[in-house]
CSV table of C-alpha atoms and ligand atoms in Angstrom, one decimal:
chain,number,residue,atom,x,y,z
A,1,MET,CA,19.4,-2.4,-9.1
A,2,ASP,CA,17.0,0.1,-7.5
A,3,LEU,CA,14.6,-1.1,-5.0
A,4,ILE,CA,11.0,0.1,-5.2
A,5,VAL,CA,8.3,-0.5,-2.6
A,6,VAL,CA,4.8,-0.7,-4.2
A,7,LYS,CA,1.5,-0.7,-2.4
A,8,LEU,CA,-1.6,-2.1,-4.0
A,9,GLY,CA,-4.3,-0.3,-2.1
A,10,GLY,CA,-7.5,-2.0,-1.2
A,11,SER,CA,-9.6,0.2,-3.5
A,12,LEU,CA,-7.4,-0.7,-6.4
A,13,ILE,CA,-7.6,-4.5,-6.0
A,14,THR,CA,-11.0,-5.1,-4.4
A,15,LYS,CA,-14.6,-4.2,-5.2
A,16,LYS,CA,-16.0,-2.0,-2.5
A,17,ARG,CA,-19.4,-3.6,-2.7
A,18,GLY,CA,-20.0,-7.2,-3.4
A,19,LEU,CA,-19.0,-10.0,-1.2
A,20,LEU,CA,-15.3,-10.4,-1.1
A,21,GLU,CA,-14.7,-9.8,-4.7
A,22,GLU,CA,-11.3,-8.9,-6.0
A,23,LYS,CA,-10.8,-6.8,-9.1
A,24,HIS,CA,-9.6,-9.8,-11.1
A,25,ASP,CA,-8.8,-8.0,-14.4
A,26,THR,CA,-7.0,-5.1,-12.7
A,27,ILE,CA,-4.8,-7.5,-10.8
A,28,HIS,CA,-4.0,-9.3,-14.0
A,29,SER,CA,-3.1,-6.0,-15.7
A,30,ILE,CA,-0.9,-5.0,-12.8
A,31,ALA,CA,0.8,-8.4,-12.8
A,32,ARG,CA,1.6,-8.0,-16.5
A,33,GLU,CA,3.3,-4.7,-15.8
A,34,PHE,CA,5.4,-6.3,-13.1
A,35,ARG,CA,6.4,-9.0,-15.6
A,36,ASN,CA,7.8,-6.3,-17.9
A,37,MET,CA,9.6,-4.6,-15.0
A,38,LYS,CA,10.8,-7.4,-12.9
A,39,ASP,CA,14.3,-7.7,-14.4
A,40,LYS,CA,14.9,-3.9,-14.2
A,41,PHE,CA,14.1,-3.2,-10.6
A,42,LYS,CA,13.9,-5.0,-7.3
A,43,PHE,CA,10.4,-4.8,-5.7
A,44,ILE,CA,8.8,-5.3,-2.4
A,45,LEU,CA,5.0,-5.5,-2.8
A,46,VAL,CA,2.5,-4.6,-0.1
A,47,HIS,CA,-1.2,-4.9,-0.4
A,48,GLY,CA,-4.2,-3.6,1.5
A,49,GLY,CA,-7.4,-5.2,2.5
A,50,GLY,CA,-10.3,-3.2,1.0
A,51,SER,CA,-13.5,-5.2,1.4
A,52,PHE,CA,-11.5,-8.3,2.4
A,53,GLY,CA,-10.1,-6.6,5.5
A,54,HIS,CA,-11.8,-3.4,6.8
A,55,PRO,CA,-15.5,-4.5,7.2
A,56,ILE,CA,-14.4,-7.5,9.4
A,57,ALA,CA,-11.8,-5.5,11.4
A,58,LYS,CA,-14.5,-2.9,12.0
A,59,LYS,CA,-17.2,-5.4,13.0
A,60,TYR,CA,-14.9,-6.8,15.7
A,61,ASN,CA,-13.4,-3.4,16.7
A,62,LEU,CA,-10.0,-4.7,16.1
A,63,ASN,CA,-8.4,-1.2,15.8
A,64,LYS,CA,-9.1,-0.8,19.5
A,65,GLY,CA,-6.8,-3.7,20.4
A,66,PHE,CA,-7.7,-6.6,22.6
A,67,LYS,CA,-10.7,-5.8,24.8
A,68,GLU,CA,-12.7,-9.0,25.0
A,69,TYR,CA,-12.4,-12.7,23.9
A,70,ASP,CA,-15.2,-12.3,21.4
A,71,GLN,CA,-12.9,-10.2,19.2
A,72,LEU,CA,-10.5,-13.1,18.7
A,73,ILE,CA,-12.8,-14.8,16.2
A,74,GLY,CA,-12.5,-11.5,14.3
A,75,VAL,CA,-8.7,-11.8,14.4
A,76,SER,CA,-9.0,-15.3,12.8
A,77,LYS,CA,-11.5,-14.1,10.2
A,78,THR,CA,-9.4,-11.1,9.3
A,79,ARG,CA,-6.4,-13.3,8.8
A,80,TYR,CA,-8.4,-15.8,6.8
A,81,TYR,CA,-9.9,-13.3,4.4
A,82,MET,CA,-6.7,-11.3,4.0
A,83,SER,CA,-4.8,-14.5,3.2
A,84,PHE,CA,-7.6,-15.4,0.8
A,85,LEU,CA,-7.1,-12.2,-1.1
A,86,ASN,CA,-3.3,-12.7,-0.9
A,87,GLN,CA,-3.7,-16.2,-2.4
A,88,LYS,CA,-5.7,-14.8,-5.3
A,89,ILE,CA,-3.0,-12.2,-6.0
A,90,LEU,CA,-0.3,-14.8,-5.8
A,91,LYS,CA,-2.1,-17.0,-8.3
A,92,ILE,CA,-2.8,-14.2,-10.8
A,93,PHE,CA,0.8,-13.1,-10.6
A,94,PHE,CA,2.2,-16.6,-11.2
A,95,GLU,CA,-0.3,-17.1,-14.1
A,96,GLU,CA,1.3,-13.9,-15.6
A,97,GLY,CA,4.8,-15.3,-15.0
A,98,VAL,CA,5.7,-13.2,-11.9
A,99,SER,CA,7.0,-15.0,-8.8
A,100,LEU,CA,5.9,-13.6,-5.4
A,101,ILE,CA,6.7,-15.0,-2.0
A,102,PRO,CA,4.1,-14.1,0.7
A,103,ILE,CA,5.5,-13.0,4.1
A,104,HIS,CA,3.0,-12.7,7.0
A,105,ALA,CA,3.3,-9.3,8.7
A,106,SER,CA,2.6,-10.9,12.1
A,107,SER,CA,5.6,-13.3,11.7
A,108,ILE,CA,8.0,-10.4,11.1
A,109,PHE,CA,6.6,-7.4,13.0
A,110,VAL,CA,5.6,-6.6,16.6
A,111,THR,CA,4.0,-3.2,17.3
A,112,GLU,CA,3.7,-1.0,20.4
A,113,ASP,CA,0.4,0.9,20.4
A,114,GLY,CA,0.2,0.4,16.7
A,115,LYS,CA,3.7,1.4,15.7
A,116,ILE,CA,6.3,-1.2,14.5
A,117,THR,CA,9.0,-1.6,17.2
A,118,SER,CA,10.5,-5.0,16.3
A,119,SER,CA,11.0,-6.7,13.0
A,120,TYR,CA,12.8,-9.6,11.5
A,121,LEU,CA,13.8,-8.8,8.0
A,122,ASP,CA,16.4,-11.5,7.1
A,123,SER,CA,14.0,-13.6,5.1
A,124,ILE,CA,13.0,-10.6,3.0
A,125,LYS,CA,16.7,-9.7,2.5
A,126,SER,CA,17.5,-13.2,1.3
A,127,PHE,CA,14.5,-13.4,-1.0
A,128,LEU,CA,15.3,-10.0,-2.6
A,129,SER,CA,18.9,-11.2,-3.3
A,130,ILE,CA,17.5,-14.0,-5.6
A,131,ASN,CA,15.0,-11.6,-7.2
A,132,ILE,CA,11.7,-13.2,-6.0
A,133,ILE,CA,9.3,-10.5,-4.9
A,134,PRO,CA,8.3,-10.5,-1.3
A,135,ILE,CA,4.6,-9.6,-0.8
A,136,ILE,CA,3.3,-8.5,2.6
A,137,PHE,CA,-0.2,-7.4,3.5
A,138,GLY,CA,-1.8,-5.2,6.1
A,139,ASP,CA,-3.0,-7.5,8.9
A,140,VAL,CA,-3.5,-8.2,12.6
A,141,VAL,CA,-0.2,-8.3,14.4
A,142,ALA,CA,0.9,-8.8,18.1
A,143,ASP,CA,1.1,-5.5,20.0
A,144,ARG,CA,3.0,-5.2,23.3
A,145,VAL,CA,0.6,-2.6,24.6
A,146,LYS,CA,-2.8,-3.4,23.0
A,147,GLY,CA,-2.5,-7.2,22.7
A,148,PHE,CA,-2.9,-6.9,19.0
A,149,SER,CA,-3.2,-4.2,16.4
A,150,ILE,CA,-4.2,-3.7,12.8
A,151,LEU,CA,-1.0,-2.9,11.0
A,152,SER,CA,-1.8,-1.0,7.8
A,153,GLY,CA,-0.1,-1.7,4.6
A,154,ASP,CA,0.9,2.0,4.5
A,155,GLN,CA,3.0,1.6,7.6
A,156,ILE,CA,4.6,-1.5,6.2
A,157,VAL,CA,5.5,0.5,3.1
A,158,SER,CA,7.3,3.2,4.9
A,159,TYR,CA,9.1,0.7,7.2
A,160,MET,CA,10.3,-1.3,4.2
A,161,ALA,CA,11.2,1.7,2.2
A,162,LEU,CA,13.4,3.1,5.0
A,163,ASN,CA,15.0,-0.2,6.1
A,164,PHE,CA,15.8,-1.3,2.6
A,165,LYS,CA,16.8,2.2,1.4
A,166,ALA,CA,14.3,2.1,-1.4
A,167,ARG,CA,14.6,4.6,-4.3
A,168,GLU,CA,11.0,5.4,-3.9
A,169,ALA,CA,7.6,4.2,-2.7
A,170,ILE,CA,4.6,4.0,-5.0
A,171,PHE,CA,1.0,4.0,-3.7
A,172,GLY,CA,-1.2,2.3,-6.3
A,173,THR,CA,-4.8,3.5,-6.0
A,174,ASP,CA,-7.8,3.8,-8.2
A,175,VAL,CA,-7.6,7.6,-8.5
A,176,LYS,CA,-5.0,9.6,-10.3
A,177,GLY,CA,-3.2,11.0,-7.3
A,178,ILE,CA,-3.4,14.0,-4.9
A,179,TYR,CA,-5.6,16.9,-5.8
A,180,THR,CA,-5.5,20.6,-4.8
A,181,SER,CA,-8.9,20.1,-3.2
A,182,ASN,CA,-11.5,17.3,-2.9
A,183,PRO,CA,-12.4,16.3,-6.5
A,184,LYS,CA,-15.6,14.8,-5.3
A,185,THR,CA,-17.0,18.1,-3.9
A,186,ASP,CA,-15.0,20.7,-5.8
A,187,ALA,CA,-15.3,20.9,-9.6
A,188,ASN,CA,-12.1,23.1,-9.7
A,189,ALA,CA,-10.0,20.4,-8.0
A,190,ARG,CA,-6.8,19.8,-10.0
A,191,LEU,CA,-4.3,17.0,-9.9
A,192,ILE,CA,-0.9,17.9,-8.4
A,193,ARG,CA,1.7,16.5,-10.7
A,194,LYS,CA,4.8,17.2,-8.5
A,195,ILE,CA,5.2,18.8,-5.1
A,196,TYR,CA,7.8,19.3,-2.3
A,197,TYR,CA,6.4,17.4,0.7
A,198,LYS,CA,6.6,20.6,2.8
A,199,ASN,CA,4.2,22.3,0.4
A,200,LEU,CA,1.5,19.7,0.4
A,201,PRO,CA,-2.0,21.2,0.9
A,202,LYS,CA,-3.4,20.8,4.4
A,203,GLU,CA,-6.5,18.9,3.2
A,204,ILE,CA,-5.0,16.2,1.1
A,205,SER,CA,-7.5,14.4,-1.0
A,206,ILE,CA,-6.8,10.8,-2.2
A,207,ARG,CA,-9.9,8.8,-2.0
A,208,ASN,CA,-9.3,6.0,0.4
A,209,ASN,CA,-10.4,2.5,0.5
A,210,LEU,CA,-14.1,1.8,0.2
A,211,GLY,CA,-14.6,5.4,-0.8
A,212,SER,CA,-15.5,6.2,2.8
A,213,ASP,CA,-13.2,9.0,3.9
A,214,VAL,CA,-12.5,7.9,7.4
A,215,THR,CA,-10.3,10.8,8.6
A,216,GLY,CA,-8.1,8.7,10.7
A,217,GLU,CA,-7.1,6.4,7.9
A,218,MET,CA,-6.4,9.3,5.6
A,219,GLU,CA,-4.4,11.1,8.3
A,220,ASN,CA,-2.3,7.9,8.8
A,221,LYS,CA,-1.6,7.6,5.1
A,222,VAL,CA,-0.4,11.2,4.9
A,223,LYS,CA,1.7,10.6,8.1
A,224,GLU,CA,3.5,7.7,6.4
A,225,ILE,CA,4.0,9.8,3.2
A,226,LEU,CA,5.6,12.6,5.2
A,227,TYR,CA,7.6,10.2,7.3
A,228,MET,CA,9.3,8.8,4.2
A,229,ALA,CA,9.7,12.2,2.4
A,230,GLU,CA,11.4,13.7,5.6
A,231,ARG,CA,13.9,10.8,5.4
A,232,GLY,CA,14.8,11.4,1.7
A,233,ILE,CA,12.4,9.0,-0.1
A,234,SER,CA,10.3,10.1,-3.0
A,235,VAL,CA,6.7,9.0,-2.8
A,236,LYS,CA,4.5,8.6,-5.9
A,237,ILE,CA,0.7,8.0,-6.1
A,238,GLY,CA,-1.0,6.8,-9.2
A,239,ASN,CA,-3.9,4.8,-10.7
A,240,LEU,CA,-2.3,1.4,-11.3
A,241,SER,CA,-5.5,0.1,-12.9
A,242,ILE,CA,-4.4,2.1,-16.0
A,243,PRO,CA,-2.2,-0.2,-18.2
A,244,GLY,CA,1.2,1.3,-18.6
A,245,MET,CA,0.9,3.6,-15.5
A,246,LEU,CA,3.5,1.6,-13.4
A,247,HIS,CA,6.0,1.9,-16.3
A,248,LYS,CA,5.4,5.7,-16.5
A,249,ILE,CA,5.7,6.2,-12.8
A,250,LEU,CA,8.9,4.1,-12.5
A,251,TYR,CA,10.6,6.0,-15.4
A,252,ASN,CA,9.3,9.4,-14.4
A,253,LEU,CA,7.6,9.8,-17.7
A,254,HIS,CA,4.9,12.4,-18.4
A,255,GLY,CA,1.5,11.3,-17.1
A,256,GLU,CA,-1.3,11.8,-14.7
A,257,TYR,CA,0.1,10.8,-11.3
A,258,THR,CA,1.6,12.6,-8.3
A,259,ILE,CA,5.2,12.8,-7.2
A,260,ILE,CA,6.0,14.0,-3.7
A,261,THR,CA,9.7,15.0,-3.5
A,262,PRO,CA,11.9,15.0,-0.5
A,263,TYR,CA,13.8,18.0,-1.9
A,264,PRO,CA,12.5,21.5,-2.8
A,265,THR,CA,10.9,21.6,-6.2
A,266,LYS,CA,8.5,23.9,-8.2
A,267,THR,CA,5.0,22.7,-7.7
A,268,ILE,CA,3.4,21.5,-10.9
A,269,ILE,CA,-0.3,21.3,-11.2
A,270,MET,CA,-2.1,19.7,-14.1
B,301,LIG,C1,-5.8,-3.1,6.1
B,301,LIG,O1,-4.6,-2.7,5.4
B,301,LIG,C2,-5.6,-4.4,6.7
B,301,LIG,C3,-6.8,-4.9,7.4
B,301,LIG,C4,-7.9,-4.2,7.6
B,301,LIG,C5,-6.7,-6.1,8.1
B,301,LIG,P1,-4.6,-1.3,4.7
B,301,LIG,O2,-5.1,-0.3,5.7
B,301,LIG,O3,-3.3,-1.0,4.1
B,301,LIG,O4,-5.7,-1.5,3.5
B,301,LIG,P2,-6.3,-0.6,2.5
B,301,LIG,O5,-5.3,-0.4,1.4
B,301,LIG,O6,-6.6,0.8,3.2
B,301,LIG,O7,-7.6,-1.2,2.0
């Protein structure tokens, strides 16, 4: 059975405004799609933080690593609210008949200056063998250089996809995919349907979490996409809040989403 790594991005599953509000109906609809697919594929699920993660991490400057003791409350709070979101997802999925098993990133990864350098994957391997879906989220983890670091869900996706030789990685967002230019500022922006990773436009536009285009975050997402494609893994990006989209993406059916291929292909623009 093919293994697929799916990321549920923060903008897909959380409301950008509002105090810690998950997109309840969207998560239910995604869970129903997983119910229909869970006997046909093996999955590793990863989720981001959106408004449950980024505002707190930012407030306590956690991306800078350990600088002062006052930040440590922020480490606790980040874990608390990320787990809170994770619990909500877990509950919605079991209500829809899909069994997930949460694995904490900080229990299986250690980073060095933000990059994963140690991991313990045996538990995930075992859980996969009995077809329960491991779910991991972007979180604060121990870092050998900085004390701690914020490990993004995107890096977890590429690490898992490579280590478990996934057929592909899917980034679920609340936009259709990658555009030829920024659709927010350019009325002529068109969705890229399929593209060889080496032909990706320089200024890639996928709206990131909270709608605030923080260059660093975007750059890192693109870095992970290229990292996977260079190593032979297809990457797909699509709006998973649309019912049926996960099915289309998994079966390569016609639809509005982006496929980034690790092999040369003719660019298709919609
Ligand atoms: C963020 O993970 C985790 C924290 C801020 C603690 P991601 O960076 O993967 O989250 P999204 O998908 O961009 O919201």
